[in-house]
Coordinates of C-alpha atoms in Angstrom, one line a residue:
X1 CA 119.7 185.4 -9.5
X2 CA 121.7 182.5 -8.2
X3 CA 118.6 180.2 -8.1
X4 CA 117.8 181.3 -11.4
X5 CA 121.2 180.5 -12.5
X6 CA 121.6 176.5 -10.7
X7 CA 117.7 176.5 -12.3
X8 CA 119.0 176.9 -15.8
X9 CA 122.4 174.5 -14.8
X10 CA 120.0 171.7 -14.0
X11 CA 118.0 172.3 -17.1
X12 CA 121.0 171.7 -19.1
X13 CA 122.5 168.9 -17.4
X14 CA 119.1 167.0 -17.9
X15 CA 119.1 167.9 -21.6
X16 CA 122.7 167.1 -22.3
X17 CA 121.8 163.5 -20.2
X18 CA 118.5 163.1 -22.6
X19 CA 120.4 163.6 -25.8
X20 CA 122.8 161.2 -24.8
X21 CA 121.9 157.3 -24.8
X22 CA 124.0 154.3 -24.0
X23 CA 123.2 150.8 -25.1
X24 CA 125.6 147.4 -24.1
X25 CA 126.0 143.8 -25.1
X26 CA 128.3 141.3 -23.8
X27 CA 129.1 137.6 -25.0
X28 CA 127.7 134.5 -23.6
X29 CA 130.2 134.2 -20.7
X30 CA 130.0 137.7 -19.8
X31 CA 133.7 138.4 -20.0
X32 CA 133.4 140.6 -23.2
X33 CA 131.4 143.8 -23.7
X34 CA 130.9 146.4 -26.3
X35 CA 129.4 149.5 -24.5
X36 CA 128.1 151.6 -27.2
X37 CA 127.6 156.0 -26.8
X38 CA 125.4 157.7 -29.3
X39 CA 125.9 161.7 -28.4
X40 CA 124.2 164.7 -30.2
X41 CA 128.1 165.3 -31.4
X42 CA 129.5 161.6 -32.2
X43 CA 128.4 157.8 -32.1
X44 CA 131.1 156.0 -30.5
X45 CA 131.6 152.5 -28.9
X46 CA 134.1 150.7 -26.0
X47 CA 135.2 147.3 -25.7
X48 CA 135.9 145.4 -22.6
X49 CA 137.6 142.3 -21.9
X50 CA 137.0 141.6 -18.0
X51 CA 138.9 144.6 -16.6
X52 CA 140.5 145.5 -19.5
X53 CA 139.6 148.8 -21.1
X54 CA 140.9 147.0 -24.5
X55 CA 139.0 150.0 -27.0
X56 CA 137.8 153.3 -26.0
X57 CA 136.2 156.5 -27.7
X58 CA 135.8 154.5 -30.8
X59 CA 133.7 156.5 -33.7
X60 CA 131.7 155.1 -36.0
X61 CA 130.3 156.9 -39.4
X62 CA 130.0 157.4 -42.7
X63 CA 131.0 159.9 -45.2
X64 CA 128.1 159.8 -48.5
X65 CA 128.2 162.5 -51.0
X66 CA 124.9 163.1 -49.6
X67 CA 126.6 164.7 -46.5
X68 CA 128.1 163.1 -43.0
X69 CA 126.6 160.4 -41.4
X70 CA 127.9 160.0 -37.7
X71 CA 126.4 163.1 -35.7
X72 CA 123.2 164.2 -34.8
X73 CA 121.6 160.4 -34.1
X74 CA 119.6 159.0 -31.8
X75 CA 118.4 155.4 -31.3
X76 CA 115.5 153.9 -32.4
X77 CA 113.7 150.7 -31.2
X78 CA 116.8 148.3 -30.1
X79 CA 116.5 144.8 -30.8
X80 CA 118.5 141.8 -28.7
X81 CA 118.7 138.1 -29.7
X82 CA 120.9 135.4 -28.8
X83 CA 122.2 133.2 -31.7
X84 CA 122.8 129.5 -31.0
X85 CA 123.7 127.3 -34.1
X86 CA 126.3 125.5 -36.2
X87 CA 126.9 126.2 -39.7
X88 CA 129.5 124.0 -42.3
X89 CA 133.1 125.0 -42.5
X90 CA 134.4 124.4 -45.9
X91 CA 138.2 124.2 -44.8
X92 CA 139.3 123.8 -41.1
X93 CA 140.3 121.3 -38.7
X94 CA 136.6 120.2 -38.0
X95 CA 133.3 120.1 -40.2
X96 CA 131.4 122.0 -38.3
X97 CA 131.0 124.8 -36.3
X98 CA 129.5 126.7 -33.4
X99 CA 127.7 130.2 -33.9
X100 CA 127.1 131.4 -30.1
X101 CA 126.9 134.6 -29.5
X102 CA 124.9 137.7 -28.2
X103 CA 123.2 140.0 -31.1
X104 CA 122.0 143.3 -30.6
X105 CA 120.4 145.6 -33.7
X106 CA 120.7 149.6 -32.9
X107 CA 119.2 151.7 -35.3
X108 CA 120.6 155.1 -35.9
X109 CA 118.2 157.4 -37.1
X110 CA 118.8 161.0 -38.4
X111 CA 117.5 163.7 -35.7
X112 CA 116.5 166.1 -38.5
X113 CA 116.4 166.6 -42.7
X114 CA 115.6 163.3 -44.2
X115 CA 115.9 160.5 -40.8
X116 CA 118.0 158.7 -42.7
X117 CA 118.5 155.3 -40.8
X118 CA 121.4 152.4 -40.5
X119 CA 121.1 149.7 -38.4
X120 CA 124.1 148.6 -36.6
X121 CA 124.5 145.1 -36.1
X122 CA 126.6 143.8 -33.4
X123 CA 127.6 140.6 -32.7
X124 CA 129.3 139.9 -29.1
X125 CA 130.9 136.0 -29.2
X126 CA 133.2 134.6 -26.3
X127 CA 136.2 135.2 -27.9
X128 CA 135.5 139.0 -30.2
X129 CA 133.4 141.2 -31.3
X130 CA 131.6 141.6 -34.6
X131 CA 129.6 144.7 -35.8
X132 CA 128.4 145.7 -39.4
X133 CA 126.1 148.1 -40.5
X134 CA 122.5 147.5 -42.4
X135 CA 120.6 149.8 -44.9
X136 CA 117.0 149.0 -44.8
X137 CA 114.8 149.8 -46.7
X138 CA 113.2 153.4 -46.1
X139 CA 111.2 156.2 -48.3
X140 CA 113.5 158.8 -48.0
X141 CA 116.6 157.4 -48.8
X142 CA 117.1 154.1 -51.1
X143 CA 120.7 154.8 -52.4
X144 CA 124.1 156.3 -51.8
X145 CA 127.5 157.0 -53.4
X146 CA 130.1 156.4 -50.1
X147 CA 133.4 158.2 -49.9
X148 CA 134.5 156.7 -46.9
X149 CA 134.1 154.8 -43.8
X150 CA 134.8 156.1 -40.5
X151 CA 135.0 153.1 -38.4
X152 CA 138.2 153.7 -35.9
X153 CA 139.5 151.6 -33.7
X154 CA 141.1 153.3 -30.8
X155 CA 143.3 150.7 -28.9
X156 CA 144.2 151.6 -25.5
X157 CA 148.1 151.2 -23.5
X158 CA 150.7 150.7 -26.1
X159 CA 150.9 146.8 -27.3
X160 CA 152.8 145.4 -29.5
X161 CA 151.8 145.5 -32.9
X162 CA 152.5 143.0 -35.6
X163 CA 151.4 144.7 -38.7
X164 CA 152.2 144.9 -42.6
X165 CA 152.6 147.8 -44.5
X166 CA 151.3 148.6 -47.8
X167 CA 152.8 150.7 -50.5
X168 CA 148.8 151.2 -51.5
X169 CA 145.4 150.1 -52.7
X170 CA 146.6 148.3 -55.7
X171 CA 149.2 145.4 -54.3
X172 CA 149.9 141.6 -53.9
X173 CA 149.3 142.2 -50.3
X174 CA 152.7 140.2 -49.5
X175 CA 155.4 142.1 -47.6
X176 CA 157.7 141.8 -44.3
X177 CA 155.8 142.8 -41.0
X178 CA 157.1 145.2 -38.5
X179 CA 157.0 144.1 -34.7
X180 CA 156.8 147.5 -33.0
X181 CA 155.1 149.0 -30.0
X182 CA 152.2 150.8 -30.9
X183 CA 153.1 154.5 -30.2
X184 CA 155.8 153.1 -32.9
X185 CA 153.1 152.5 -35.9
X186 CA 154.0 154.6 -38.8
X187 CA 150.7 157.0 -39.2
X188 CA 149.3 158.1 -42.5
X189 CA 150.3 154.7 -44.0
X190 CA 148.2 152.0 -45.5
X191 CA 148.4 149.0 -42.8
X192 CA 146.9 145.4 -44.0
X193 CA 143.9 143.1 -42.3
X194 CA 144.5 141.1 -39.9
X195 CA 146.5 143.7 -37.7
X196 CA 147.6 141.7 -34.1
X197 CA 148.4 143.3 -31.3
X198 CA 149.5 142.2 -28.1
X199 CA 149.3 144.0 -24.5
X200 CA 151.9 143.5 -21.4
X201 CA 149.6 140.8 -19.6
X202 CA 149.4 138.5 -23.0
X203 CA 145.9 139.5 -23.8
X204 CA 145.8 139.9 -28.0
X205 CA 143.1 141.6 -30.3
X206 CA 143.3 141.3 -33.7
X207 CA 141.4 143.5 -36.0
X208 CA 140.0 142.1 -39.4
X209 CA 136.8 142.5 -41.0
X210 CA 134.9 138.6 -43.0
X211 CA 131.8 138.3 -45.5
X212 CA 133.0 141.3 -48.1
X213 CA 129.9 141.2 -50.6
X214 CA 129.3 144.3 -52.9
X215 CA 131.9 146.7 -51.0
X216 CA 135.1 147.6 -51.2
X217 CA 137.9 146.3 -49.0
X218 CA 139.4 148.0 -46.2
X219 CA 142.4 148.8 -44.5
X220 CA 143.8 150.2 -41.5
X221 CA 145.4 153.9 -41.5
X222 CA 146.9 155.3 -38.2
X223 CA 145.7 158.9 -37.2
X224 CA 145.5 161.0 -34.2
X225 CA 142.3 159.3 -32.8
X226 CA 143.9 155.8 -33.4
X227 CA 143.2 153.6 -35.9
X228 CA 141.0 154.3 -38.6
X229 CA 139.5 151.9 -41.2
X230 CA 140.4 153.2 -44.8
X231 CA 137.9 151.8 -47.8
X232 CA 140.1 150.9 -51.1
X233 CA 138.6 153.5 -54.3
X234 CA 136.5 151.9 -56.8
X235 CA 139.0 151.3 -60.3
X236 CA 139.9 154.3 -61.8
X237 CA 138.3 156.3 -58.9
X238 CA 139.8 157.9 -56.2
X239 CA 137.1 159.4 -54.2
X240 CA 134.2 156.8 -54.7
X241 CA 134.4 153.6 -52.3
X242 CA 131.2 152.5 -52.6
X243 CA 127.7 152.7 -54.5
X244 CA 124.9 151.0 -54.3
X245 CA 121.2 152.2 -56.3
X246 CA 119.0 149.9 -54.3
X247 CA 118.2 148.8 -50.6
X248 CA 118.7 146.6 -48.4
X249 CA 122.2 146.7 -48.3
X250 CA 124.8 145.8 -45.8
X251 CA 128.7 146.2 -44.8
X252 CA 131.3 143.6 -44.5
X253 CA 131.7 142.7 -40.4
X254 CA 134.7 144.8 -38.8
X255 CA 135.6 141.9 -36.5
X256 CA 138.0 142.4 -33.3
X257 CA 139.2 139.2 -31.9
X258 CA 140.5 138.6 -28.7
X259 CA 141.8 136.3 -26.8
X260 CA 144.1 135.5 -23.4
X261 CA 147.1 134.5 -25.3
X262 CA 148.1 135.0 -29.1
X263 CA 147.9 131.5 -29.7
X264 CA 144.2 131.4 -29.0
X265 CA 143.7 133.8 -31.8
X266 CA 143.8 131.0 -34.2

């Protein structure tokens, strides 16, 4: 019986360890790393900055009307790249500009019903992170109506936060910003892009998101898991976000900046 019984434990363990993949990418100089976690129960990613546990536990989904999107993935065939190039600045100190980084492309495929599919895109540069997500083109599934986004962004320790509140989706987004440790931050309330924060040793993140094209904005909302991105309702909607009737389509980037000092944000 108790052979039978470590038989059936090991038998588990190895399925449980199956299910679960884990995939990584870190920026040019190695300092930075996104770690990403796709369970049977969640996807969820990390970020690392040297030593520094900087995000943890950090899910990542979608709510369609449809259904869920966020449990019950696996991976499919991951692609790398690295991305050296300059592109034109149309305001800035200098004309052009360098776009080094480390790309890695993680589809997430449905396990059962239709394998629906996104492709996450993520983007690890020497000083932050990028990710986005990509709808290809697929038979099953070439449209959606979005209610939400659940990107979260679960900052670890307690920084300092330098933040601006938001009396809602509809504002001039101009306001006073609290400076406030972040066990302070008020939860449930609407919290503007770019949100700074700063840890004990000097190390800042900012969180912000660039290239909005045929989505809605977001914002930041603080729950119980940490911060959660919030997608502002279409006009005169207040469930619908998003909708699209055709593929390919793509997110903004949810970009998380980081840097040794806040000054180096900039």
């Amino acid at each position: 019986m108790r052979k039978l019984f470590i038989i059936c434990a090991l038998l588990f363990c190895l399925g449980t360890a199956s299910a679960q993949q884990k995939f990584s990418v870190a920026s040019p100089d190695g300092k930075l790393k996104l770690v990403l976690d796709i369970a049977p129960e969640k996807v969820a990613y990390s970020v690392k900055y040297g030593k520094q546990q900087l995000l943890e536990d950090s899910r990542l989904g979608f709510e369609f009307d449809s259904g869920e999107f966020g449990a019950g993935l696996k991976a499919g065939k991951v692609q790398r790249r690295k991305i050296d190039e300059a592109y034109e600045l149309v305001v800035g100190k200098v004309r052009r500009a360098r776009n080094y980084c480390n790309e890695m492309t993680v589809p997430l495929v449905e396990r059962n019903g239709k394998e629906r599919t996104v492709n996450l895109v993520v983007r690890a540069f020497d000083d932050g992170i990028a990710f986005r997500y990509e709808f290809p083109e697929q038979k099953a599934w070439d449209s959606y109506v979005m209610y939400d986004e659940r990107t979260q962004f679960n900052l670890q320790g307690n920084p300092m936060a330098l933040l601006m509140y938001l009396p809602g989706y509809v504002n001039t987004h101009e306001g006073v910003y609290s400076h406030v440790r972040y066990d302070k931050v008020a939860r449930k309330r609407l919290i503007e892009m770019p949100a700074t924060f700063e840890f004990d040793n000097g190390v800042a993140v900012a969180i912000t998101e660039a290239a909005i094209r045929d989505y809605a904005g977001m914002y930041l909302v603080k729950e119980k898991g940490g911060l959660v991105g919030k997608l502002s309702p279409k006009l005169g909607q207040e469930k619908i976000k998003v909708e699209t009737d055709s593929f390919p389509h793509r997110t903004p980037w949810r970009v998380i900046s980081v840097a040794d000092r806040v000054g180096g944000l900039l």
